[in-house]
mmCIF file of C-alpha atoms and ligand atoms in Angstrom:
data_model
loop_
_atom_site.group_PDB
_atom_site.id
_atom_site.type_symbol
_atom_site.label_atom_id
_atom_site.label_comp_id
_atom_site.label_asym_id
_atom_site.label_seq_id
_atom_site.Cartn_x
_atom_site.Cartn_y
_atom_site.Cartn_z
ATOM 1 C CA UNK A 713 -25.302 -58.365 -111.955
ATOM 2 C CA UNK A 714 -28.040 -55.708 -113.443
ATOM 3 C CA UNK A 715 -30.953 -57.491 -114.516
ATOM 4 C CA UNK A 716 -32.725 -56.353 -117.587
ATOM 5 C CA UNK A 717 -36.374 -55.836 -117.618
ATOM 6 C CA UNK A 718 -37.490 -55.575 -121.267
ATOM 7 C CA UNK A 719 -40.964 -54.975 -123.739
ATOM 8 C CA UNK A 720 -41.812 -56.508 -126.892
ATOM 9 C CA UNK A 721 -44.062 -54.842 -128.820
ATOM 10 C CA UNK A 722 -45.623 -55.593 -132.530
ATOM 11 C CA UNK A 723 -46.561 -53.258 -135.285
ATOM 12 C CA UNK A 724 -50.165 -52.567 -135.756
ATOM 13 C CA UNK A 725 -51.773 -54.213 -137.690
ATOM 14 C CA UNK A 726 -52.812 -53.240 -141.731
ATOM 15 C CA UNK A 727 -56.010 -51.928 -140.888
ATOM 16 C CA UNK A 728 -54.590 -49.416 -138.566
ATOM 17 C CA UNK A 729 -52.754 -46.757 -138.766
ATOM 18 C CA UNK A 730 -49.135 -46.815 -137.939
ATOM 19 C CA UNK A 731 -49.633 -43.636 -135.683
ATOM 20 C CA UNK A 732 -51.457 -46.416 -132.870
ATOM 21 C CA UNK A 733 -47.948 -47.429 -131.610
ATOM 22 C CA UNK A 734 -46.835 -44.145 -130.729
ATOM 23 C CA UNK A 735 -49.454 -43.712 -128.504
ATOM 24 C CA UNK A 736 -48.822 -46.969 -127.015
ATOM 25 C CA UNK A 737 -45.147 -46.076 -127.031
ATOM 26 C CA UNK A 738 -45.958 -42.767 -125.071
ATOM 27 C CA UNK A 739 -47.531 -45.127 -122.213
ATOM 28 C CA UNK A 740 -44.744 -47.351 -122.264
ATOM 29 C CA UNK A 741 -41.827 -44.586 -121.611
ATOM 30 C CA UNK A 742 -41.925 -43.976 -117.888
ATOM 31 C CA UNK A 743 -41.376 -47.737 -117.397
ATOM 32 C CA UNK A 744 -37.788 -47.212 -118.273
ATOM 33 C CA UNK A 745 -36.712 -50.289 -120.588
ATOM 34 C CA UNK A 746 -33.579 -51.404 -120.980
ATOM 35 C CA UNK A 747 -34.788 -52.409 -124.588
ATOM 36 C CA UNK A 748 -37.660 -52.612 -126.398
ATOM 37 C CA UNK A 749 -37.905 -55.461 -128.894
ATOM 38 C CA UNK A 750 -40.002 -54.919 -131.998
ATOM 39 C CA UNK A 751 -41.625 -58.585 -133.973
ATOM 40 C CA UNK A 752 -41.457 -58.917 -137.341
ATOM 41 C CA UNK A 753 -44.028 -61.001 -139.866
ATOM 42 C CA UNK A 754 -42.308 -63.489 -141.225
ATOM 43 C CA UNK A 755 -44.023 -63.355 -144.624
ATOM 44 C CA UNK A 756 -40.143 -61.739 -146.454
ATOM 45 C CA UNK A 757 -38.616 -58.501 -147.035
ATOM 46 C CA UNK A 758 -41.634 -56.690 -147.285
ATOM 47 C CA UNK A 759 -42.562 -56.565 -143.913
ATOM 48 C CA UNK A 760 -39.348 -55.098 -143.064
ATOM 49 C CA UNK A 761 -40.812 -51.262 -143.392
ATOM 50 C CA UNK A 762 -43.011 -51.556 -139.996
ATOM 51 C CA UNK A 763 -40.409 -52.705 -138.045
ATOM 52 C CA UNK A 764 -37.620 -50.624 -139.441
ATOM 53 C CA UNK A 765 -39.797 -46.975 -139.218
ATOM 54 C CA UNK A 766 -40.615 -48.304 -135.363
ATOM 55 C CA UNK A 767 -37.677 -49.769 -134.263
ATOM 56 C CA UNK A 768 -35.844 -46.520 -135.677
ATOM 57 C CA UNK A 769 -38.088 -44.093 -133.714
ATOM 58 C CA UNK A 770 -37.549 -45.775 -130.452
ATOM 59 C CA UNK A 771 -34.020 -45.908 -130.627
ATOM 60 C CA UNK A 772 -34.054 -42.012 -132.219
ATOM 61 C CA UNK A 773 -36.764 -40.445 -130.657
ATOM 62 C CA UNK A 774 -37.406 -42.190 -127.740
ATOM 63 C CA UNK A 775 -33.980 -42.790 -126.505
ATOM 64 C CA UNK A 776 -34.679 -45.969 -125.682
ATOM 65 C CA UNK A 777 -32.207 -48.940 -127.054
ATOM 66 C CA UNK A 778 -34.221 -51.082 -129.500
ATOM 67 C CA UNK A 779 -33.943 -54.287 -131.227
ATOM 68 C CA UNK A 780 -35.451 -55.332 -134.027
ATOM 69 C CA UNK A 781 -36.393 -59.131 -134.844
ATOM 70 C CA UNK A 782 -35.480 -60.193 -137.690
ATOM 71 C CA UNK A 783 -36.975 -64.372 -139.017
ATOM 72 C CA UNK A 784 -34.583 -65.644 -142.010
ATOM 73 C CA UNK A 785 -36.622 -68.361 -143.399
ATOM 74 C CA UNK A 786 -38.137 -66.550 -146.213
ATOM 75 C CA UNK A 787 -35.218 -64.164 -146.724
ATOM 76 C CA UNK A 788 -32.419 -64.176 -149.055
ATOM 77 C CA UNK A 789 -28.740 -63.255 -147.896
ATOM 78 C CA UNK A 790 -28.899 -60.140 -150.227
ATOM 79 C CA UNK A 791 -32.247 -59.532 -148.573
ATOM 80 C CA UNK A 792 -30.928 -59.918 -144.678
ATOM 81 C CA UNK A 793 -27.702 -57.516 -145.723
ATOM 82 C CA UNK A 794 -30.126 -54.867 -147.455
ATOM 83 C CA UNK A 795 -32.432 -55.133 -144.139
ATOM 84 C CA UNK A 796 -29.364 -54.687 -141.623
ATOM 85 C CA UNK A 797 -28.103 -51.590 -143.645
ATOM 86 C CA UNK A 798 -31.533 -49.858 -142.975
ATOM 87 C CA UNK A 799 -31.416 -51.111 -139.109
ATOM 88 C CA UNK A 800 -28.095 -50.287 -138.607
ATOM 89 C CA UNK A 801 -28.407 -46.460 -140.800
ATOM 90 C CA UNK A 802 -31.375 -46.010 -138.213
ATOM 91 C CA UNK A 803 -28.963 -46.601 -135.198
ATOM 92 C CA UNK A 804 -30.176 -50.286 -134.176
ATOM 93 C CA UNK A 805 -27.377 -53.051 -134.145
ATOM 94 C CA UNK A 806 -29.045 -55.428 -131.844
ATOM 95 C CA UNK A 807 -30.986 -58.106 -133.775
ATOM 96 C CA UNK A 808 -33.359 -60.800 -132.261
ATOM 97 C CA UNK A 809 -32.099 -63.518 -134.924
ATOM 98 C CA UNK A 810 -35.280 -66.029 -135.798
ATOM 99 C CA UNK A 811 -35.974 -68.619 -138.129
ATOM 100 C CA UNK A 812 -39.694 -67.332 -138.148
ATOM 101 C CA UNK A 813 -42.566 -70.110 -139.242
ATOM 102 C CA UNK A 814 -43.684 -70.816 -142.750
ATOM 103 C CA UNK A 815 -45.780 -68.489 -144.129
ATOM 104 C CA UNK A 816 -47.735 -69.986 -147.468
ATOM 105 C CA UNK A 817 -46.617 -68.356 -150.945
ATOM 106 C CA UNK A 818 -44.099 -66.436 -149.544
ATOM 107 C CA UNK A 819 -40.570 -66.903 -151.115
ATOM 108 C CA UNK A 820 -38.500 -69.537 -149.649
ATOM 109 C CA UNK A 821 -34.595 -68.995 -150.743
ATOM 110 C CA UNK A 822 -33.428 -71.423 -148.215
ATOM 111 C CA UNK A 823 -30.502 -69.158 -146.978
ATOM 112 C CA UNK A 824 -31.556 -69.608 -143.519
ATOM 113 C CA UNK A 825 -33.594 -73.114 -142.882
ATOM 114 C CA UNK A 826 -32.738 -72.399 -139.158
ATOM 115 C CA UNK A 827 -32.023 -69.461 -137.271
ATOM 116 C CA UNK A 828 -28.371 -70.397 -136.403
ATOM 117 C CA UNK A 829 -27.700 -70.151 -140.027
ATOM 118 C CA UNK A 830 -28.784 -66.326 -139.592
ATOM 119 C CA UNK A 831 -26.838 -66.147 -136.494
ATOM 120 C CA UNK A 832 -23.738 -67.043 -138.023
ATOM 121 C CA UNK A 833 -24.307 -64.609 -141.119
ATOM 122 C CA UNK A 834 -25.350 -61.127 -138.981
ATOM 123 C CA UNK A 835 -21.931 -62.374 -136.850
ATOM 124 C CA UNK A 836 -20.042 -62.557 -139.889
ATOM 125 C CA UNK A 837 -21.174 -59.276 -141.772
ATOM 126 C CA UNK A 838 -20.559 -56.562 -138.944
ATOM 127 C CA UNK A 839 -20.612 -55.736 -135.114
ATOM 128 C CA UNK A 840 -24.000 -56.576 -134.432
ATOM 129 C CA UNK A 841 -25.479 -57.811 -131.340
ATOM 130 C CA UNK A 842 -27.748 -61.080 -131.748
ATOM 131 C CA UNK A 843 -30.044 -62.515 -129.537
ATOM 132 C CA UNK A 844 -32.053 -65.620 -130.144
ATOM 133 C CA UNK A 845 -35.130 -67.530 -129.090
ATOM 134 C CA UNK A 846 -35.456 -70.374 -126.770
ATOM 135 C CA UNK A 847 -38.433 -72.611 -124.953
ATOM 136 C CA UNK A 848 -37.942 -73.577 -121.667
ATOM 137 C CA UNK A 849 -41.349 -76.072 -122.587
ATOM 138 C CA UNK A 850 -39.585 -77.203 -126.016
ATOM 139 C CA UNK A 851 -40.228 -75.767 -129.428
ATOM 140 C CA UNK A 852 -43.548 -77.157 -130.959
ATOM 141 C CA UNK A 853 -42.280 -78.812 -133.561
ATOM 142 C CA UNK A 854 -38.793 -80.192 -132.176
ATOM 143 C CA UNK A 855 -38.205 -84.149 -132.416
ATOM 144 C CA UNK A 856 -37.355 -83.936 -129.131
ATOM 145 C CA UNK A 857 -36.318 -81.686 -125.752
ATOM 146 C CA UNK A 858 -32.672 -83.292 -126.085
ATOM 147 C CA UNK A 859 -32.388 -82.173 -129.865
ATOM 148 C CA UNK A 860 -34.067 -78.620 -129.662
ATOM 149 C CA UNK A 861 -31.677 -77.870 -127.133
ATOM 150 C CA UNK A 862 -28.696 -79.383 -128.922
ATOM 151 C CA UNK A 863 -29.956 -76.849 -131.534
ATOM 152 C CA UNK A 864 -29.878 -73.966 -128.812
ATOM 153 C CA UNK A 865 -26.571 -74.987 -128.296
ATOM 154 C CA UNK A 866 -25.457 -74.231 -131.895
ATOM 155 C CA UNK A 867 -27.207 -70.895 -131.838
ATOM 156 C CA UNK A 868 -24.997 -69.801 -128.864
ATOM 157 C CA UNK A 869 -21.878 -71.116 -130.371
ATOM 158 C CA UNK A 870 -23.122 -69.550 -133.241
ATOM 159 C CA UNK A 871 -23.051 -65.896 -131.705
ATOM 160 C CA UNK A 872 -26.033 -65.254 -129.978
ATOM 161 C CA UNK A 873 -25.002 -63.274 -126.930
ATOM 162 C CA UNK A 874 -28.787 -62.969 -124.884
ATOM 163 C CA UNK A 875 -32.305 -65.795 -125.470
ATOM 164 C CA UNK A 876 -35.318 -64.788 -125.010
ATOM 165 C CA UNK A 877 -37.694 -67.459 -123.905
ATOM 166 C CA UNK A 878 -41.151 -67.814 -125.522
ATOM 167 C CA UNK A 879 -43.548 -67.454 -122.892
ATOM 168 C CA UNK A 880 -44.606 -69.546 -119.924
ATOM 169 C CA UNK A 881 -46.664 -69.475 -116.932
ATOM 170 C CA UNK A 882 -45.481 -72.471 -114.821
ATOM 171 C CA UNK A 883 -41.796 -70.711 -113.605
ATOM 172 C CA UNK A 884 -40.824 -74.537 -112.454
ATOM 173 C CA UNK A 885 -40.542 -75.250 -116.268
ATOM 174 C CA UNK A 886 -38.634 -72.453 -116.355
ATOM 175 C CA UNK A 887 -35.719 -72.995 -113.348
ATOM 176 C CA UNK A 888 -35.587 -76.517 -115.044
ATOM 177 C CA UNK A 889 -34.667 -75.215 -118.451
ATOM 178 C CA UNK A 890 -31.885 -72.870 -117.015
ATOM 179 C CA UNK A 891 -30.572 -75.963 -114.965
ATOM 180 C CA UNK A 892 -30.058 -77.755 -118.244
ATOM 181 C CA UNK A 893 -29.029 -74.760 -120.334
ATOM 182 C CA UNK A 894 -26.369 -74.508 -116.983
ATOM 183 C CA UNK A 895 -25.251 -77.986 -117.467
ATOM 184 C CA UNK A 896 -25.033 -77.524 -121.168
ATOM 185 C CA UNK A 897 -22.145 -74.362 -120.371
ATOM 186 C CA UNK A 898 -24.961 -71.982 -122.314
ATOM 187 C CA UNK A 899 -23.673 -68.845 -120.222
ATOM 188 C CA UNK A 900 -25.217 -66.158 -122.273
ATOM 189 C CA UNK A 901 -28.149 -64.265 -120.181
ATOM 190 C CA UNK A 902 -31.672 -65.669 -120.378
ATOM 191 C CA UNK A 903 -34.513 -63.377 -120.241
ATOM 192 C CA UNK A 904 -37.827 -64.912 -118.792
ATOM 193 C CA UNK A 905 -40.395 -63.801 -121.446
ATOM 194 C CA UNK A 906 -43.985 -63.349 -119.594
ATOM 195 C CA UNK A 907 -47.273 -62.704 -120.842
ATOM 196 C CA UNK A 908 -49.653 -60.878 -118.392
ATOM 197 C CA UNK A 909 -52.553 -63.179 -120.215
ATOM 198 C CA UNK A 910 -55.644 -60.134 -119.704
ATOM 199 C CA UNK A 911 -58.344 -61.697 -121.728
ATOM 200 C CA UNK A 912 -60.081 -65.546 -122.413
ATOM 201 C CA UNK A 913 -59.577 -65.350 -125.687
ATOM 202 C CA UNK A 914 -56.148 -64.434 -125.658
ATOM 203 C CA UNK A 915 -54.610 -67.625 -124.046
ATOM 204 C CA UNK A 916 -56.903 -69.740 -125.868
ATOM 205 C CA UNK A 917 -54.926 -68.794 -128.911
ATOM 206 C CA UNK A 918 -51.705 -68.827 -127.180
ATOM 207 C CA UNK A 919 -52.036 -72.237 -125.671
ATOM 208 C CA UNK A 920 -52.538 -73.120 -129.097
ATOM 209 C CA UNK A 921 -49.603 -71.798 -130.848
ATOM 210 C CA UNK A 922 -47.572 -72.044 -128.256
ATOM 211 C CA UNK A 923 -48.117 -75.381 -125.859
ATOM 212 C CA UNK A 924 -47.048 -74.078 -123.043
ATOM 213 C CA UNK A 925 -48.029 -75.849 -119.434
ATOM 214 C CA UNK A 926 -50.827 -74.059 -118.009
ATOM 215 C CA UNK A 927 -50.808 -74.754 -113.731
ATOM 216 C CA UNK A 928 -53.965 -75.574 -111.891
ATOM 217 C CA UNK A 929 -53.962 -72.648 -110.187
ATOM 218 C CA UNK A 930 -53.876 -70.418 -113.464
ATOM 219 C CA UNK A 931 -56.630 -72.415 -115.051
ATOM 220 C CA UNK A 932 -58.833 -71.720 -111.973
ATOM 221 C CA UNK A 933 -58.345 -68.150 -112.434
ATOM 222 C CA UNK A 934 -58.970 -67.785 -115.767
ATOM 223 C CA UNK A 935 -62.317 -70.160 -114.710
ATOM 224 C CA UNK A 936 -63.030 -67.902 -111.830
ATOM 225 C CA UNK A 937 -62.672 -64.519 -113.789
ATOM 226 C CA UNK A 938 -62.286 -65.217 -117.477
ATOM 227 C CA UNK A 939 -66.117 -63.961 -118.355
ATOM 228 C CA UNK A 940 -65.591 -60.848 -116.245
ATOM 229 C CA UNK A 941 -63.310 -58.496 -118.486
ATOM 230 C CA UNK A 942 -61.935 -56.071 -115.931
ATOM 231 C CA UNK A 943 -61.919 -58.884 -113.004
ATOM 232 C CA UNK A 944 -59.839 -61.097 -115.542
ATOM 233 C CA UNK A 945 -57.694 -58.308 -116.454
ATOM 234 C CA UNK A 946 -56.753 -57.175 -112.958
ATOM 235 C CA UNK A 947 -56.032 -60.921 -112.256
ATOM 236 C CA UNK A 948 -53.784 -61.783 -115.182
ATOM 237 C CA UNK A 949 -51.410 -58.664 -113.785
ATOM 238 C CA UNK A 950 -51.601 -59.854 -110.588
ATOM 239 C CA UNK A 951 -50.586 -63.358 -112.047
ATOM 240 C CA UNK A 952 -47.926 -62.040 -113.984
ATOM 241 C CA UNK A 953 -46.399 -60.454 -111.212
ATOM 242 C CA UNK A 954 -46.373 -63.174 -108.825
ATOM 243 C CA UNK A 955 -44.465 -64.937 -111.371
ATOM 244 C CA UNK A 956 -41.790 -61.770 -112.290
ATOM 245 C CA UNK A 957 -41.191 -62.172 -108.085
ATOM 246 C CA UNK A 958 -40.798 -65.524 -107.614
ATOM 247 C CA UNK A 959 -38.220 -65.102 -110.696
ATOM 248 C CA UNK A 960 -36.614 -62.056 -109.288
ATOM 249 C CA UNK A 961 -35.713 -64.237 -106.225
ATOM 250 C CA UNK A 962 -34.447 -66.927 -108.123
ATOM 251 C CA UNK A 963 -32.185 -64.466 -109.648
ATOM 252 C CA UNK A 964 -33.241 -64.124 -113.369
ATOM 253 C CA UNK A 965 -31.306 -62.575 -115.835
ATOM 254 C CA UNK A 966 -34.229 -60.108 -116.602
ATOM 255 C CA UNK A 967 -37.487 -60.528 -117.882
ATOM 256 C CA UNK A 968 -38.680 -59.582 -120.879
ATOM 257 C CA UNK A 969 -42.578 -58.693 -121.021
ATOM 258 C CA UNK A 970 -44.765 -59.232 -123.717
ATOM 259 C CA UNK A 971 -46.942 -56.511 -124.066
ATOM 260 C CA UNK A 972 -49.199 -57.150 -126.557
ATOM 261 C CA UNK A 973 -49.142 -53.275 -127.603
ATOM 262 C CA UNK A 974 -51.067 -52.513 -123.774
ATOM 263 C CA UNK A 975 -49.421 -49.962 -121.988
ATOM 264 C CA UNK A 976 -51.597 -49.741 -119.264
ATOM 265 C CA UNK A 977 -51.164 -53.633 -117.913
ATOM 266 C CA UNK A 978 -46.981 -52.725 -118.732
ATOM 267 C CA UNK A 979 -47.056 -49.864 -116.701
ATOM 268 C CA UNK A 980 -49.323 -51.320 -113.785
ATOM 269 C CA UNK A 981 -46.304 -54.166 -113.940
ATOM 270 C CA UNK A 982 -43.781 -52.505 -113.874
ATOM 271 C CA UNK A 983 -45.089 -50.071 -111.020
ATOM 272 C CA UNK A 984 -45.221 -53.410 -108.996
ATOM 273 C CA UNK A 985 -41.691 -54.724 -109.391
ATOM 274 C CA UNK A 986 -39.895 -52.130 -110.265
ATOM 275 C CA UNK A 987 -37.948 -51.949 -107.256
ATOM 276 C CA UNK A 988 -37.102 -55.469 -106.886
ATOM 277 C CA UNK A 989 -36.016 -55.594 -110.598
ATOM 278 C CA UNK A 990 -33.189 -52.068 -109.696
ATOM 279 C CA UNK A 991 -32.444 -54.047 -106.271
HETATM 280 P P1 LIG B 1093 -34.792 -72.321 -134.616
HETATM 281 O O1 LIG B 1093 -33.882 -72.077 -133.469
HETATM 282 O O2 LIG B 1093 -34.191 -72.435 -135.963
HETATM 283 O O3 LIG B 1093 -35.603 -73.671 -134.285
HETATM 284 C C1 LIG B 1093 -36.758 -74.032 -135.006
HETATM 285 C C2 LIG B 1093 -36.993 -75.525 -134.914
HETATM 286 O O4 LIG B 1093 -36.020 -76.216 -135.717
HETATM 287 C C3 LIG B 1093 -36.841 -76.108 -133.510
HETATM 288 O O5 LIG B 1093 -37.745 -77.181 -133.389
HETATM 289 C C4 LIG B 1093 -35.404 -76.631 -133.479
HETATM 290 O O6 LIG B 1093 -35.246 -77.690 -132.554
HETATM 291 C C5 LIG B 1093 -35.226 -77.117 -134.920
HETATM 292 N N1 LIG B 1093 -33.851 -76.982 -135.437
HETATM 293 C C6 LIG B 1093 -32.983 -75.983 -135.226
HETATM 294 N N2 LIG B 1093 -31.817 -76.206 -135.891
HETATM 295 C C7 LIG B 1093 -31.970 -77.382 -136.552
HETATM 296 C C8 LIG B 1093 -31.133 -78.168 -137.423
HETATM 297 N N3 LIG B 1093 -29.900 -77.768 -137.742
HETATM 298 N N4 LIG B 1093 -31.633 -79.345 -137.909
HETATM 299 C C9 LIG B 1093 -32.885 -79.767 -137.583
HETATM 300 N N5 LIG B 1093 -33.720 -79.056 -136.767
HETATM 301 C C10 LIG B 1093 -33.271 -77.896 -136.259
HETATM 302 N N6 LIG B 1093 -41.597 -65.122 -135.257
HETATM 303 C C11 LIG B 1093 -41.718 -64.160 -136.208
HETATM 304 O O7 LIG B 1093 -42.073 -64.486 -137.340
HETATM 305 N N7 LIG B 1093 -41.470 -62.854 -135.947
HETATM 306 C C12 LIG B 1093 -41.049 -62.437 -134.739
HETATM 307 O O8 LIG B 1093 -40.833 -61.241 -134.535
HETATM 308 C C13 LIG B 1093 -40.888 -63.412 -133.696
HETATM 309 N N8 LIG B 1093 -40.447 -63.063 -132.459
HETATM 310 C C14 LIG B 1093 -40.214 -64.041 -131.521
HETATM 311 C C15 LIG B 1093 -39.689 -63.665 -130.277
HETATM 312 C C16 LIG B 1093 -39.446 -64.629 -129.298
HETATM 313 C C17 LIG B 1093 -38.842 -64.212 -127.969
HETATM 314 C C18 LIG B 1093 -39.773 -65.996 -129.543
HETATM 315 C C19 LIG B 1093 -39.558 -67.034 -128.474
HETATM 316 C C20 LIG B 1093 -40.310 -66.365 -130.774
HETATM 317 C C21 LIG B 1093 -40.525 -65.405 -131.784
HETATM 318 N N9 LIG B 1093 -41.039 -65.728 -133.032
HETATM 319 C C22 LIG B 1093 -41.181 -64.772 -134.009
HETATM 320 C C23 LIG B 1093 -41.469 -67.109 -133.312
HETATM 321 C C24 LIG B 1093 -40.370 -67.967 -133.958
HETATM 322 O O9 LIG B 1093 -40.057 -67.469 -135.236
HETATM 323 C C25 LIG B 1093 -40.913 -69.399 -134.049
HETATM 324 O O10 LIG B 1093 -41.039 -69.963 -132.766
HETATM 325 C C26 LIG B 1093 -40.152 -70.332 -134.985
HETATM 326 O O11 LIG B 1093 -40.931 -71.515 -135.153
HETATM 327 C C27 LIG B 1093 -38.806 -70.777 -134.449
HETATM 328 O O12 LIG B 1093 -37.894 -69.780 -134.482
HETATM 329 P P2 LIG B 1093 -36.430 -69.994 -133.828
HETATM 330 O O13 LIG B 1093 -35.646 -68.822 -134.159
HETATM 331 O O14 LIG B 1093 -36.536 -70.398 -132.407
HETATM 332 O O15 LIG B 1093 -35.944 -71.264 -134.721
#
């Protein structure tokens, strides 16, 4: 089986210029991707320009297979067919389907209230491939672990063909997750999304959004190092790729890295594993 290794990256934001991913895109070539995933604000149509001109110049000018995220909740169906006529004129046919979280005044048509919905639509409008979420820890706001991953369920029968998870540090939640997804007969590939966490702030905010499990030993380091910038840097890589190891040996599907635009921690990654991931 060829495992996938994988980068998400997110357009810059409105107060810089667009230019600042290309130079982070230049770093991030010689790791090779199988595909580089580009996030999408959720706010409606409008923030479909970002992701189209990037996703489009990765696939075109970089070579390198892109997909393009796409969240439905604040999108009508005209909108989601005008948006996958510009991916798919640009070359990109592989979607990361989302329902995307509420964003306040923006438009809510109620085409998609979930991301199967979307799923089932891009299936049913052309030869696109879809990938979806999933959370090994639960989604947030789910009423429970047995229902969010009934709802997983539907998005697979629905025509997702590869999940992404959201991120995690603690791989045990992980092998859990694909023991029930197993048991559940979800056979699509599932990518192990991992954050190389580089700064204090950053998984303060994370934790946050995200409630993941933080381990003891992951606490201490950010305890140990978090007030020392390059210390805490060097030590959320190292972290990261203790974790992209121990998964490798468990036999992952691939792992998909969240890069938070920093081409330098990808790169020192990558460097690390590479060979393990081509093995
Ligand atoms: P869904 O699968 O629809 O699930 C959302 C919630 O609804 C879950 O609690 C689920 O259990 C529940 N649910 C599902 N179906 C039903 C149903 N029929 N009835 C009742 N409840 C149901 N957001 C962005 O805005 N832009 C991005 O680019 C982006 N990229 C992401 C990439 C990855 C890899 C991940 C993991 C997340 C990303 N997100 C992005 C965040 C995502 O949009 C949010 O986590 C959102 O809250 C859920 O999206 P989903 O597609 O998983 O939703």
């Amino acid at each position: 089986m060829k495992r996938t290794f994988s980068l998400e990256i997110f357009p810059p934001k409105r107060t810089s210029p667009i230019e600042t991913i290309y130079r982070t895109l230049d770093g991030l070539r010689s790791t090779q991707p199988d595909f580089i995933s580009v996030t999408y604000g959720a706010g409606g149509s409008q923030n479909a320009g970002n992701t189209l001109d990037i996703v489009s110049k990765v696939q075109n000018e970089y070579q390198i297979p892109a997909v393009a995220h796409l969240p439905g909740l604040h999108l009508s169906k005209d909108e989601v067919v005008q948006i996958l006529e510009r991916f798919s004129n640009a070359g990109v046919r592989d979607i990361l389907a989302l329902r995307g979280d509420p964003v306040d005044g923006a438009p809510m048509p109620g085409d998609f209230p979930y991301a199967a919905d979307l799923i089932r639509f891009i299936k049913g409008i052309g030869d696109f491939h879809v990938n979806a979420a999933c959370y090994p820890e639960t989604h947030p706001s789910a009423v429970s672990e047995a229902d969010d991953l009934r709802h997983l369920k539907e998005k697979v029968d629905a025509g997702a063909e590869r999940l992404i998870t959201q991120l995690f540090f603690d791989n045990d939640k992980f092998y859990r997750f694909r023991d029930i997804t197993d048991a559940l007969g979800i056979q699509v590939p599932i990518e192990a999304g991992i954050m190389p966490v580089t700064n204090k702030k950053q998984i303060e905010r994370m934790v946050s959004i995200c409630r993941v499990h933080l381990p003891k030993k992951f606490v201490r380091l950010i305890d140990r190092f978090g007030d020392n910038p390059v210390a805490m840097r060097d030590a959320g890589i190292a972290y990261a790729v203790n974790q992209i190891v121990d998964l490798l040996i468990a036999g992952v599907s691939g792992i998909h890295l969240y890069t938070m635009n920093n081409p330098y921690v990808a790169q020192e990654i990558y460097t690390r594993v590479v060979t393990l991931i081509r093995a």
